[in-house]
């Protein structure tokens, strides 16, 4: 703690509200000030190098020193630093980025619509579901089904879609019309002896019951992250998406794939939808789209949805939606360069090459007394801690054991995130074997330290 009231440390406490932070604790303990980036590392104000094992918020896929992205942004800033896309305006990077995204989408898509964040992309998706159903004469088909423990954003609509209670509490959320179904986490939600396939079948049956109960004529869409990220890297049980999609198609319910984390290589394919055989009608993406060097997100829509938007535009005279900075030329230029780097460096191939080192290395910790489950795919993973391995007993939430573990890992020079009983990992996609080993030894040593702390 710095006593100097003019230090950045003290000035942060004095003036800055931190999202997703215990504000009282922040007043007492202050910020972790980060000064600069260096590959997959960041350097804090004391000069300590920290391996960023979360890629920031699952997003800095190319690390923190990619000069090609800096150059792309600078070139675009010099040429055309801002223009809007309202009322027919367009410009080179956004035209080409739209074509690229439509061309590479995990299912046939017709058009791309841009915003600045994953939350806005999901809000847009929700509005387009409503718009579509108005256009085809079924305006009552407006409820959205989401899953408990999903994370879809922080705005009023996307936080409503989110299935985490703390995102709703005292914010008067969720909005009416969002229905949450069971989280597909086999370890926590599966019954004793239930196989992954049986669990998936049970969840598909539950989904169908919910649809019948609510009335299929009132349900517009289902939204899902291919792998739940913030909720604890929940990998779907085998056959889950196959079964769930069959139910949704039977009831004419649109599928939104929230690819904000999974998109652009994280799961070992370009899209999480490819990893799990999801055939979405709408895709939302952000984060890895620009490797986090500029805020940009996109909502991709199928031809059927675009046709409905055209019809509404004919009827109402205008497509009345959009953000001042949607399709920002600098963001679009950075995103184009990011996609070029992914292609040239075969980022998906790289993820596939290095992911087994992370996944196998973590699974070798499964025998540790504190570890209940290790799960993950590609370069996203979680360790679920437990008080009692046999009974799969969670720790009391107030002990924040995964947070304590993340603190011990931080002291060893690696930044990871603990939420509830889950320690989450999501390093930059450019990470190399030796850097994965740094993470693995920090986690292993910190598990022992945490074991001594809980005992
Ligand atoms: N969707 C998913 C799956 C996310 O993980 C996030 C953010 O973490 C969002 C949406 C919201 O994105 P943003 O924070 O850019 O609004």
JSON list of N, CA, C and O in Angstrom, two decimals, residues 140-195:
[
{"chain": "A", "resi": 140, "resn": "UNK", "atom": "N", "xyz": [-45.53, -13.08, -30.75]},
{"chain": "A", "resi": 140, "resn": "UNK", "atom": "CA", "xyz": [-45.59, -13.62, -29.37]},
{"chain": "A", "resi": 140, "resn": "UNK", "atom": "C", "xyz": [-44.44, -14.60, -29.10]},
{"chain": "A", "resi": 140, "resn": "UNK", "atom": "O", "xyz": [-44.20, -14.97, -27.95]},
{"chain": "A", "resi": 141, "resn": "UNK", "atom": "N", "xyz": [-43.72, -14.97, -30.13]},
{"chain": "A", "resi": 141, "resn": "UNK", "atom": "CA", "xyz": [-42.60, -15.90, -29.93]},
{"chain": "A", "resi": 141, "resn": "UNK", "atom": "C", "xyz": [-41.38, -15.08, -29.50]},
{"chain": "A", "resi": 141, "resn": "UNK", "atom": "O", "xyz": [-40.48, -14.79, -30.30]},
{"chain": "A", "resi": 142, "resn": "UNK", "atom": "N", "xyz": [-41.34, -14.70, -28.23]},
{"chain": "A", "resi": 142, "resn": "UNK", "atom": "CA", "xyz": [-40.34, -13.72, -27.80]},
{"chain": "A", "resi": 142, "resn": "UNK", "atom": "C", "xyz": [-39.53, -14.11, -26.57]},
{"chain": "A", "resi": 142, "resn": "UNK", "atom": "O", "xyz": [-38.59, -13.43, -26.20]},
{"chain": "A", "resi": 143, "resn": "UNK", "atom": "N", "xyz": [-39.89, -15.21, -25.93]},
{"chain": "A", "resi": 143, "resn": "UNK", "atom": "CA", "xyz": [-39.08, -15.60, -24.76]},
{"chain": "A", "resi": 143, "resn": "UNK", "atom": "C", "xyz": [-37.76, -16.21, -25.24]},
{"chain": "A", "resi": 143, "resn": "UNK", "atom": "O", "xyz": [-37.69, -16.79, -26.32]},
{"chain": "A", "resi": 144, "resn": "UNK", "atom": "N", "xyz": [-36.74, -16.04, -24.40]},
{"chain": "A", "resi": 144, "resn": "UNK", "atom": "CA", "xyz": [-35.43, -16.61, -24.74]},
{"chain": "A", "resi": 144, "resn": "UNK", "atom": "C", "xyz": [-35.06, -17.61, -23.64]},
{"chain": "A", "resi": 144, "resn": "UNK", "atom": "O", "xyz": [-35.17, -17.29, -22.45]},
{"chain": "A", "resi": 145, "resn": "UNK", "atom": "N", "xyz": [-34.61, -18.77, -24.07]},
{"chain": "A", "resi": 145, "resn": "UNK", "atom": "CA", "xyz": [-34.14, -19.77, -23.10]},
{"chain": "A", "resi": 145, "resn": "UNK", "atom": "C", "xyz": [-32.62, -19.68, -23.01]},
{"chain": "A", "resi": 145, "resn": "UNK", "atom": "O", "xyz": [-31.92, -19.65, -24.03]},
{"chain": "A", "resi": 146, "resn": "UNK", "atom": "N", "xyz": [-32.14, -19.61, -21.77]},
{"chain": "A", "resi": 146, "resn": "UNK", "atom": "CA", "xyz": [-30.71, -19.57, -21.53]},
{"chain": "A", "resi": 146, "resn": "UNK", "atom": "C", "xyz": [-30.40, -20.64, -20.47]},
{"chain": "A", "resi": 146, "resn": "UNK", "atom": "O", "xyz": [-31.31, -21.36, -20.04]},
{"chain": "A", "resi": 147, "resn": "UNK", "atom": "N", "xyz": [-29.14, -20.76, -20.07]},
{"chain": "A", "resi": 147, "resn": "UNK", "atom": "CA", "xyz": [-28.79, -21.79, -19.09]},
{"chain": "A", "resi": 147, "resn": "UNK", "atom": "C", "xyz": [-28.25, -21.16, -17.81]},
{"chain": "A", "resi": 147, "resn": "UNK", "atom": "O", "xyz": [-27.59, -20.13, -17.87]},
{"chain": "A", "resi": 148, "resn": "UNK", "atom": "N", "xyz": [-28.51, -21.80, -16.68]},
{"chain": "A", "resi": 148, "resn": "UNK", "atom": "CA", "xyz": [-27.92, -21.33, -15.43]},
{"chain": "A", "resi": 148, "resn": "UNK", "atom": "C", "xyz": [-26.40, -21.43, -15.53]},
{"chain": "A", "resi": 148, "resn": "UNK", "atom": "O", "xyz": [-25.87, -22.36, -16.12]},
{"chain": "A", "resi": 149, "resn": "UNK", "atom": "N", "xyz": [-25.74, -20.48, -14.96]},
{"chain": "A", "resi": 149, "resn": "UNK", "atom": "CA", "xyz": [-24.26, -20.34, -14.97]},
{"chain": "A", "resi": 149, "resn": "UNK", "atom": "C", "xyz": [-23.68, -19.84, -16.29]},
{"chain": "A", "resi": 149, "resn": "UNK", "atom": "O", "xyz": [-22.48, -19.72, -16.44]},
{"chain": "A", "resi": 150, "resn": "UNK", "atom": "N", "xyz": [-24.56, -19.56, -17.27]},
{"chain": "A", "resi": 150, "resn": "UNK", "atom": "CA", "xyz": [-24.02, -18.97, -18.50]},
{"chain": "A", "resi": 150, "resn": "UNK", "atom": "C", "xyz": [-23.64, -17.51, -18.23]},
{"chain": "A", "resi": 150, "resn": "UNK", "atom": "O", "xyz": [-24.12, -16.90, -17.26]},
{"chain": "A", "resi": 151, "resn": "UNK", "atom": "N", "xyz": [-22.75, -16.98, -19.08]},
{"chain": "A", "resi": 151, "resn": "UNK", "atom": "CA", "xyz": [-22.45, -15.54, -19.01]},
{"chain": "A", "resi": 151, "resn": "UNK", "atom": "C", "xyz": [-22.61, -14.97, -20.41]},
{"chain": "A", "resi": 151, "resn": "UNK", "atom": "O", "xyz": [-21.96, -15.42, -21.35]},
{"chain": "A", "resi": 152, "resn": "UNK", "atom": "N", "xyz": [-23.50, -13.98, -20.53]},
{"chain": "A", "resi": 152, "resn": "UNK", "atom": "CA", "xyz": [-23.72, -13.38, -21.85]},
{"chain": "A", "resi": 152, "resn": "UNK", "atom": "C", "xyz": [-23.51, -11.88, -21.83]},
{"chain": "A", "resi": 152, "resn": "UNK", "atom": "O", "xyz": [-23.72, -11.22, -22.85]},
{"chain": "A", "resi": 153, "resn": "UNK", "atom": "N", "xyz": [-23.15, -11.30, -20.68]},
{"chain": "A", "resi": 153, "resn": "UNK", "atom": "CA", "xyz": [-22.85, -9.88, -20.67]},
{"chain": "A", "resi": 153, "resn": "UNK", "atom": "C", "xyz": [-23.46, -9.17, -19.49]},
{"chain": "A", "resi": 153, "resn": "UNK", "atom": "O", "xyz": [-24.06, -9.77, -18.60]},
{"chain": "A", "resi": 154, "resn": "UNK", "atom": "N", "xyz": [-23.34, -7.85, -19.53]},
{"chain": "A", "resi": 154, "resn": "UNK", "atom": "CA", "xyz": [-23.61, -7.04, -18.34]},
{"chain": "A", "resi": 154, "resn": "UNK", "atom": "C", "xyz": [-24.68, -5.98, -18.57]},
{"chain": "A", "resi": 154, "resn": "UNK", "atom": "O", "xyz": [-25.12, -5.34, -17.62]},
{"chain": "A", "resi": 155, "resn": "UNK", "atom": "N", "xyz": [-25.08, -5.75, -19.82]},
{"chain": "A", "resi": 155, "resn": "UNK", "atom": "CA", "xyz": [-26.17, -4.80, -20.08]},
{"chain": "A", "resi": 155, "resn": "UNK", "atom": "C", "xyz": [-27.48, -5.43, -19.61]},
{"chain": "A", "resi": 155, "resn": "UNK", "atom": "O", "xyz": [-27.52, -6.61, -19.28]},
{"chain": "A", "resi": 156, "resn": "UNK", "atom": "N", "xyz": [-28.56, -4.64, -19.63]},
{"chain": "A", "resi": 156, "resn": "UNK", "atom": "CA", "xyz": [-29.81, -5.14, -19.03]},
{"chain": "A", "resi": 156, "resn": "UNK", "atom": "C", "xyz": [-30.28, -6.44, -19.69]},
{"chain": "A", "resi": 156, "resn": "UNK", "atom": "O", "xyz": [-30.63, -7.41, -19.01]},
{"chain": "A", "resi": 157, "resn": "UNK", "atom": "N", "xyz": [-30.23, -6.47, -21.01]},
{"chain": "A", "resi": 157, "resn": "UNK", "atom": "CA", "xyz": [-30.70, -7.69, -21.70]},
{"chain": "A", "resi": 157, "resn": "UNK", "atom": "C", "xyz": [-29.70, -8.82, -21.56]},
{"chain": "A", "resi": 157, "resn": "UNK", "atom": "O", "xyz": [-30.07, -9.96, -21.24]},
{"chain": "A", "resi": 158, "resn": "UNK", "atom": "N", "xyz": [-28.41, -8.54, -21.80]},
{"chain": "A", "resi": 158, "resn": "UNK", "atom": "CA", "xyz": [-27.43, -9.64, -21.77]},
{"chain": "A", "resi": 158, "resn": "UNK", "atom": "C", "xyz": [-27.20, -10.14, -20.35]},
{"chain": "A", "resi": 158, "resn": "UNK", "atom": "O", "xyz": [-26.93, -11.32, -20.14]},
{"chain": "A", "resi": 159, "resn": "UNK", "atom": "N", "xyz": [-27.34, -9.27, -19.34]},
{"chain": "A", "resi": 159, "resn": "UNK", "atom": "CA", "xyz": [-27.23, -9.74, -17.96]},
{"chain": "A", "resi": 159, "resn": "UNK", "atom": "C", "xyz": [-28.46, -10.57, -17.61]},
{"chain": "A", "resi": 159, "resn": "UNK", "atom": "O", "xyz": [-28.38, -11.49, -16.78]},
{"chain": "A", "resi": 160, "resn": "UNK", "atom": "N", "xyz": [-29.60, -10.28, -18.24]},
{"chain": "A", "resi": 160, "resn": "UNK", "atom": "CA", "xyz": [-30.79, -11.12, -18.02]},
{"chain": "A", "resi": 160, "resn": "UNK", "atom": "C", "xyz": [-30.58, -12.50, -18.61]},
{"chain": "A", "resi": 160, "resn": "UNK", "atom": "O", "xyz": [-30.96, -13.52, -18.01]},
{"chain": "A", "resi": 161, "resn": "UNK", "atom": "N", "xyz": [-29.93, -12.56, -19.76]},
{"chain": "A", "resi": 161, "resn": "UNK", "atom": "CA", "xyz": [-29.64, -13.86, -20.38]},
{"chain": "A", "resi": 161, "resn": "UNK", "atom": "C", "xyz": [-28.65, -14.64, -19.52]},
{"chain": "A", "resi": 161, "resn": "UNK", "atom": "O", "xyz": [-28.72, -15.86, -19.42]},
{"chain": "A", "resi": 162, "resn": "UNK", "atom": "N", "xyz": [-27.74, -13.92, -18.90]},
{"chain": "A", "resi": 162, "resn": "UNK", "atom": "CA", "xyz": [-26.74, -14.53, -18.02]},
{"chain": "A", "resi": 162, "resn": "UNK", "atom": "C", "xyz": [-27.43, -15.31, -16.91]},
{"chain": "A", "resi": 162, "resn": "UNK", "atom": "O", "xyz": [-28.43, -14.86, -16.35]},
{"chain": "A", "resi": 163, "resn": "UNK", "atom": "N", "xyz": [-26.86, -16.48, -16.60]},
{"chain": "A", "resi": 163, "resn": "UNK", "atom": "CA", "xyz": [-27.50, -17.33, -15.58]},
{"chain": "A", "resi": 163, "resn": "UNK", "atom": "C", "xyz": [-26.75, -17.35, -14.27]},
{"chain": "A", "resi": 163, "resn": "UNK", "atom": "O", "xyz": [-26.65, -18.40, -13.65]},
{"chain": "A", "resi": 164, "resn": "UNK", "atom": "N", "xyz": [-26.18, -16.23, -13.86]},
{"chain": "A", "resi": 164, "resn": "UNK", "atom": "CA", "xyz": [-25.44, -16.14, -12.60]},
{"chain": "A", "resi": 164, "resn": "UNK", "atom": "C", "xyz": [-26.20, -15.21, -11.66]},
{"chain": "A", "resi": 164, "resn": "UNK", "atom": "O", "xyz": [-26.43, -14.03, -11.99]},
{"chain": "A", "resi": 165, "resn": "UNK", "atom": "N", "xyz": [-26.57, -15.73, -10.48]},
{"chain": "A", "resi": 165, "resn": "UNK", "atom": "CA", "xyz": [-27.45, -14.99, -9.58]},
{"chain": "A", "resi": 165, "resn": "UNK", "atom": "C", "xyz": [-26.89, -13.62, -9.20]},
{"chain": "A", "resi": 165, "resn": "UNK", "atom": "O", "xyz": [-27.63, -12.63, -9.12]},
{"chain": "A", "resi": 166, "resn": "UNK", "atom": "N", "xyz": [-25.57, -13.53, -9.01]},
{"chain": "A", "resi": 166, "resn": "UNK", "atom": "CA", "xyz": [-25.02, -12.24, -8.56]},
{"chain": "A", "resi": 166, "resn": "UNK", "atom": "C", "xyz": [-25.11, -11.16, -9.64]},
{"chain": "A", "resi": 166, "resn": "UNK", "atom": "O", "xyz": [-24.97, -9.98, -9.36]},
{"chain": "A", "resi": 167, "resn": "UNK", "atom": "N", "xyz": [-25.35, -11.56, -10.88]},
{"chain": "A", "resi": 167, "resn": "UNK", "atom": "CA", "xyz": [-25.51, -10.57, -11.95]},
{"chain": "A", "resi": 167, "resn": "UNK", "atom": "C", "xyz": [-26.94, -10.00, -11.96]},
{"chain": "A", "resi": 167, "resn": "UNK", "atom": "O", "xyz": [-27.23, -9.04, -12.67]},
{"chain": "A", "resi": 168, "resn": "UNK", "atom": "N", "xyz": [-27.84, -10.64, -11.19]},
{"chain": "A", "resi": 168, "resn": "UNK", "atom": "CA", "xyz": [-29.24, -10.21, -11.17]},
{"chain": "A", "resi": 168, "resn": "UNK", "atom": "C", "xyz": [-29.60, -9.48, -9.88]},
{"chain": "A", "resi": 168, "resn": "UNK", "atom": "O", "xyz": [-30.38, -8.53, -9.89]},
{"chain": "A", "resi": 169, "resn": "UNK", "atom": "N", "xyz": [-29.01, -9.99, -8.79]},
{"chain": "A", "resi": 169, "resn": "UNK", "atom": "CA", "xyz": [-29.41, -9.57, -7.45]},
{"chain": "A", "resi": 169, "resn": "UNK", "atom": "C", "xyz": [-29.36, -8.06, -7.26]},
{"chain": "A", "resi": 169, "resn": "UNK", "atom": "O", "xyz": [-28.32, -7.43, -7.53]},
{"chain": "A", "resi": 170, "resn": "UNK", "atom": "N", "xyz": [-30.48, -7.49, -6.84]},
{"chain": "A", "resi": 170, "resn": "UNK", "atom": "CA", "xyz": [-30.63, -6.06, -6.54]},
{"chain": "A", "resi": 170, "resn": "UNK", "atom": "C", "xyz": [-30.47, -5.16, -7.76]},
{"chain": "A", "resi": 170, "resn": "UNK", "atom": "O", "xyz": [-30.43, -3.93, -7.64]},
{"chain": "A", "resi": 171, "resn": "UNK", "atom": "N", "xyz": [-30.34, -5.76, -8.95]},
{"chain": "A", "resi": 171, "resn": "UNK", "atom": "CA", "xyz": [-30.38, -4.97, -10.19]},
{"chain": "A", "resi": 171, "resn": "UNK", "atom": "C", "xyz": [-31.76, -5.09, -10.86]},
{"chain": "A", "resi": 171, "resn": "UNK", "atom": "O", "xyz": [-31.92, -4.68, -12.02]},
{"chain": "A", "resi": 172, "resn": "UNK", "atom": "N", "xyz": [-32.72, -5.72, -10.17]},
{"chain": "A", "resi": 172, "resn": "UNK", "atom": "CA", "xyz": [-34.05, -5.94, -10.73]},
{"chain": "A", "resi": 172, "resn": "UNK", "atom": "C", "xyz": [-34.01, -6.77, -12.01]},
{"chain": "A", "resi": 172, "resn": "UNK", "atom": "O", "xyz": [-34.74, -6.50, -12.96]},
{"chain": "A", "resi": 173, "resn": "UNK", "atom": "N", "xyz": [-33.13, -7.74, -12.04]},
{"chain": "A", "resi": 173, "resn": "UNK", "atom": "CA", "xyz": [-33.01, -8.61, -13.22]},
{"chain": "A", "resi": 173, "resn": "UNK", "atom": "C", "xyz": [-33.26, -10.05, -12.77]},
{"chain": "A", "resi": 173, "resn": "UNK", "atom": "O", "xyz": [-33.15, -10.35, -11.60]},
{"chain": "A", "resi": 174, "resn": "UNK", "atom": "N", "xyz": [-33.54, -10.96, -13.67]},
{"chain": "A", "resi": 174, "resn": "UNK", "atom": "CA", "xyz": [-33.61, -10.80, -15.11]},
{"chain": "A", "resi": 174, "resn": "UNK", "atom": "C", "xyz": [-34.92, -10.16, -15.58]},
{"chain": "A", "resi": 174, "resn": "UNK", "atom": "O", "xyz": [-35.92, -10.17, -14.85]},
{"chain": "A", "resi": 175, "resn": "UNK", "atom": "N", "xyz": [-34.91, -9.63, -16.77]},
{"chain": "A", "resi": 175, "resn": "UNK", "atom": "CA", "xyz": [-36.12, -9.13, -17.41]},
{"chain": "A", "resi": 175, "resn": "UNK", "atom": "C", "xyz": [-37.10, -10.30, -17.57]},
{"chain": "A", "resi": 175, "resn": "UNK", "atom": "O", "xyz": [-36.67, -11.44, -17.73]},
{"chain": "A", "resi": 176, "resn": "UNK", "atom": "N", "xyz": [-38.40, -9.97, -17.58]},
{"chain": "A", "resi": 176, "resn": "UNK", "atom": "CA", "xyz": [-39.39, -11.01, -17.86]},
{"chain": "A", "resi": 176, "resn": "UNK", "atom": "C", "xyz": [-39.11, -11.59, -19.24]},
{"chain": "A", "resi": 176, "resn": "UNK", "atom": "O", "xyz": [-38.63, -10.88, -20.13]},
{"chain": "A", "resi": 177, "resn": "UNK", "atom": "N", "xyz": [-39.40, -12.88, -19.40]},
{"chain": "A", "resi": 177, "resn": "UNK", "atom": "CA", "xyz": [-39.26, -13.46, -20.74]},
{"chain": "A", "resi": 177, "resn": "UNK", "atom": "C", "xyz": [-37.94, -14.17, -20.97]},
{"chain": "A", "resi": 177, "resn": "UNK", "atom": "O", "xyz": [-37.70, -14.66, -22.06]},
{"chain": "A", "resi": 178, "resn": "UNK", "atom": "N", "xyz": [-37.09, -14.20, -19.94]},
{"chain": "A", "resi": 178, "resn": "UNK", "atom": "CA", "xyz": [-35.88, -15.02, -20.05]},
{"chain": "A", "resi": 178, "resn": "UNK", "atom": "C", "xyz": [-36.06, -16.22, -19.13]},
{"chain": "A", "resi": 178, "resn": "UNK", "atom": "O", "xyz": [-36.38, -16.06, -17.95]},
{"chain": "A", "resi": 179, "resn": "UNK", "atom": "N", "xyz": [-35.92, -17.41, -19.67]},
{"chain": "A", "resi": 179, "resn": "UNK", "atom": "CA", "xyz": [-36.14, -18.63, -18.91]},
{"chain": "A", "resi": 179, "resn": "UNK", "atom": "C", "xyz": [-34.80, -19.38, -18.82]},
{"chain": "A", "resi": 179, "resn": "UNK", "atom": "O", "xyz": [-34.16, -19.62, -19.84]},
{"chain": "A", "resi": 180, "resn": "UNK", "atom": "N", "xyz": [-34.40, -19.72, -17.60]},
{"chain": "A", "resi": 180, "resn": "UNK", "atom": "CA", "xyz": [-33.11, -20.42, -17.44]},
{"chain": "A", "resi": 180, "resn": "UNK", "atom": "C", "xyz": [-33.33, -21.91, -17.17]},
{"chain": "A", "resi": 180, "resn": "UNK", "atom": "O", "xyz": [-34.15, -22.27, -16.33]},
{"chain": "A", "resi": 181, "resn": "UNK", "atom": "N", "xyz": [-32.56, -22.73, -17.87]},
{"chain": "A", "resi": 181, "resn": "UNK", "atom": "CA", "xyz": [-32.63, -24.18, -17.66]},
{"chain": "A", "resi": 181, "resn": "UNK", "atom": "C", "xyz": [-31.31, -24.66, -17.03]},
{"chain": "A", "resi": 181, "resn": "UNK", "atom": "O", "xyz": [-30.37, -23.87, -16.85]},
{"chain": "A", "resi": 182, "resn": "UNK", "atom": "N", "xyz": [-31.25, -25.96, -16.73]},
{"chain": "A", "resi": 182, "resn": "UNK", "atom": "CA", "xyz": [-30.12, -26.50, -15.96]},
{"chain": "A", "resi": 182, "resn": "UNK", "atom": "C", "xyz": [-28.78, -26.35, -16.70]},
{"chain": "A", "resi": 182, "resn": "UNK", "atom": "O", "xyz": [-28.69, -26.56, -17.90]},
{"chain": "A", "resi": 183, "resn": "UNK", "atom": "N", "xyz": [-27.77, -26.02, -15.93]},
{"chain": "A", "resi": 183, "resn": "UNK", "atom": "CA", "xyz": [-26.40, -25.92, -16.44]},
{"chain": "A", "resi": 183, "resn": "UNK", "atom": "C", "xyz": [-25.90, -27.33, -16.80]},
{"chain": "A", "resi": 183, "resn": "UNK", "atom": "O", "xyz": [-26.03, -28.26, -15.99]},
{"chain": "A", "resi": 184, "resn": "UNK", "atom": "N", "xyz": [-25.30, -27.48, -17.97]},
{"chain": "A", "resi": 184, "resn": "UNK", "atom": "CA", "xyz": [-24.89, -28.84, -18.38]},
{"chain": "A", "resi": 184, "resn": "UNK", "atom": "C", "xyz": [-23.56, -29.28, -17.78]},
{"chain": "A", "resi": 184, "resn": "UNK", "atom": "O", "xyz": [-22.64, -29.68, -18.49]},
{"chain": "A", "resi": 185, "resn": "UNK", "atom": "N", "xyz": [-23.44, -29.19, -16.46]},
{"chain": "A", "resi": 185, "resn": "UNK", "atom": "CA", "xyz": [-22.20, -29.55, -15.80]},
{"chain": "A", "resi": 185, "resn": "UNK", "atom": "C", "xyz": [-22.35, -30.93, -15.18]},
{"chain": "A", "resi": 185, "resn": "UNK", "atom": "O", "xyz": [-22.95, -31.09, -14.11]},
{"chain": "A", "resi": 186, "resn": "UNK", "atom": "N", "xyz": [-21.78, -31.91, -15.86]},
{"chain": "A", "resi": 186, "resn": "UNK", "atom": "CA", "xyz": [-21.97, -33.30, -15.45]},
{"chain": "A", "resi": 186, "resn": "UNK", "atom": "C", "xyz": [-21.48, -33.54, -14.02]},
{"chain": "A", "resi": 186, "resn": "UNK", "atom": "O", "xyz": [-22.15, -34.20, -13.21]},
{"chain": "A", "resi": 187, "resn": "UNK", "atom": "N", "xyz": [-20.33, -32.99, -13.67]},
{"chain": "A", "resi": 187, "resn": "UNK", "atom": "CA", "xyz": [-19.74, -33.23, -12.34]},
{"chain": "A", "resi": 187, "resn": "UNK", "atom": "C", "xyz": [-20.66, -32.74, -11.22]},
{"chain": "A", "resi": 187, "resn": "UNK", "atom": "O", "xyz": [-20.85, -33.43, -10.21]},
{"chain": "A", "resi": 188, "resn": "UNK", "atom": "N", "xyz": [-21.26, -31.56, -11.40]},
{"chain": "A", "resi": 188, "resn": "UNK", "atom": "CA", "xyz": [-22.09, -31.00, -10.33]},
{"chain": "A", "resi": 188, "resn": "UNK", "atom": "C", "xyz": [-23.58, -31.34, -10.46]},
{"chain": "A", "resi": 188, "resn": "UNK", "atom": "O", "xyz": [-24.28, -31.48, -9.46]},
{"chain": "A", "resi": 189, "resn": "UNK", "atom": "N", "xyz": [-24.07, -31.44, -11.71]},
{"chain": "A", "resi": 189, "resn": "UNK", "atom": "CA", "xyz": [-25.52, -31.61, -11.89]},
{"chain": "A", "resi": 189, "resn": "UNK", "atom": "C", "xyz": [-25.91, -33.04, -12.23]},
{"chain": "A", "resi": 189, "resn": "UNK", "atom": "O", "xyz": [-27.08, -33.38, -12.20]},
{"chain": "A", "resi": 190, "resn": "UNK", "atom": "N", "xyz": [-24.92, -33.85, -12.62]},
{"chain": "A", "resi": 190, "resn": "UNK", "atom": "CA", "xyz": [-25.23, -35.24, -12.97]},
{"chain": "A", "resi": 190, "resn": "UNK", "atom": "C", "xyz": [-25.65, -36.03, -11.72]},
{"chain": "A", "resi": 190, "resn": "UNK", "atom": "O", "xyz": [-25.19, -35.74, -10.62]},
{"chain": "A", "resi": 191, "resn": "UNK", "atom": "N", "xyz": [-26.52, -37.03, -11.92]},
{"chain": "A", "resi": 191, "resn": "UNK", "atom": "CA", "xyz": [-26.94, -37.86, -10.79]},
{"chain": "A", "resi": 191, "resn": "UNK", "atom": "C", "xyz": [-25.90, -38.97, -10.57]},
{"chain": "A", "resi": 191, "resn": "UNK", "atom": "O", "xyz": [-25.12, -39.26, -11.48]},
{"chain": "A", "resi": 192, "resn": "UNK", "atom": "N", "xyz": [-25.92, -39.57, -9.39]},
{"chain": "A", "resi": 192, "resn": "UNK", "atom": "CA", "xyz": [-24.93, -40.63, -9.10]},
{"chain": "A", "resi": 192, "resn": "UNK", "atom": "C", "xyz": [-25.04, -41.72, -10.17]},
{"chain": "A", "resi": 192, "resn": "UNK", "atom": "O", "xyz": [-26.13, -42.20, -10.46]},
{"chain": "A", "resi": 193, "resn": "UNK", "atom": "N", "xyz": [-23.92, -42.04, -10.79]},
{"chain": "A", "resi": 193, "resn": "UNK", "atom": "CA", "xyz": [-23.90, -43.12, -11.77]},
{"chain": "A", "resi": 193, "resn": "UNK", "atom": "C", "xyz": [-24.41, -42.73, -13.15]},
{"chain": "A", "resi": 193, "resn": "UNK", "atom": "O", "xyz": [-24.39, -43.56, -14.07]},
{"chain": "A", "resi": 194, "resn": "UNK", "atom": "N", "xyz": [-24.86, -41.52, -13.31]},
{"chain": "A", "resi": 194, "resn": "UNK", "atom": "CA", "xyz": [-25.44, -41.10, -14.61]},
{"chain": "A", "resi": 194, "resn": "UNK", "atom": "C", "xyz": [-24.30, -40.86, -15.61]},
{"chain": "A", "resi": 194, "resn": "UNK", "atom": "O", "xyz": [-23.37, -40.12, -15.33]},
{"chain": "A", "resi": 195, "resn": "UNK", "atom": "N", "xyz": [-24.38, -41.48, -16.80]},
{"chain": "A", "resi": 195, "resn": "UNK", "atom": "CA", "xyz": [-23.35, -41.23, -17.82]},
{"chain": "A", "resi": 195, "resn": "UNK", "atom": "C", "xyz": [-23.57, -39.83, -18.41]},
{"chain": "A", "resi": 195, "resn": "UNK", "atom": "O", "xyz": [-24.65, -39.24, -18.27]}
]
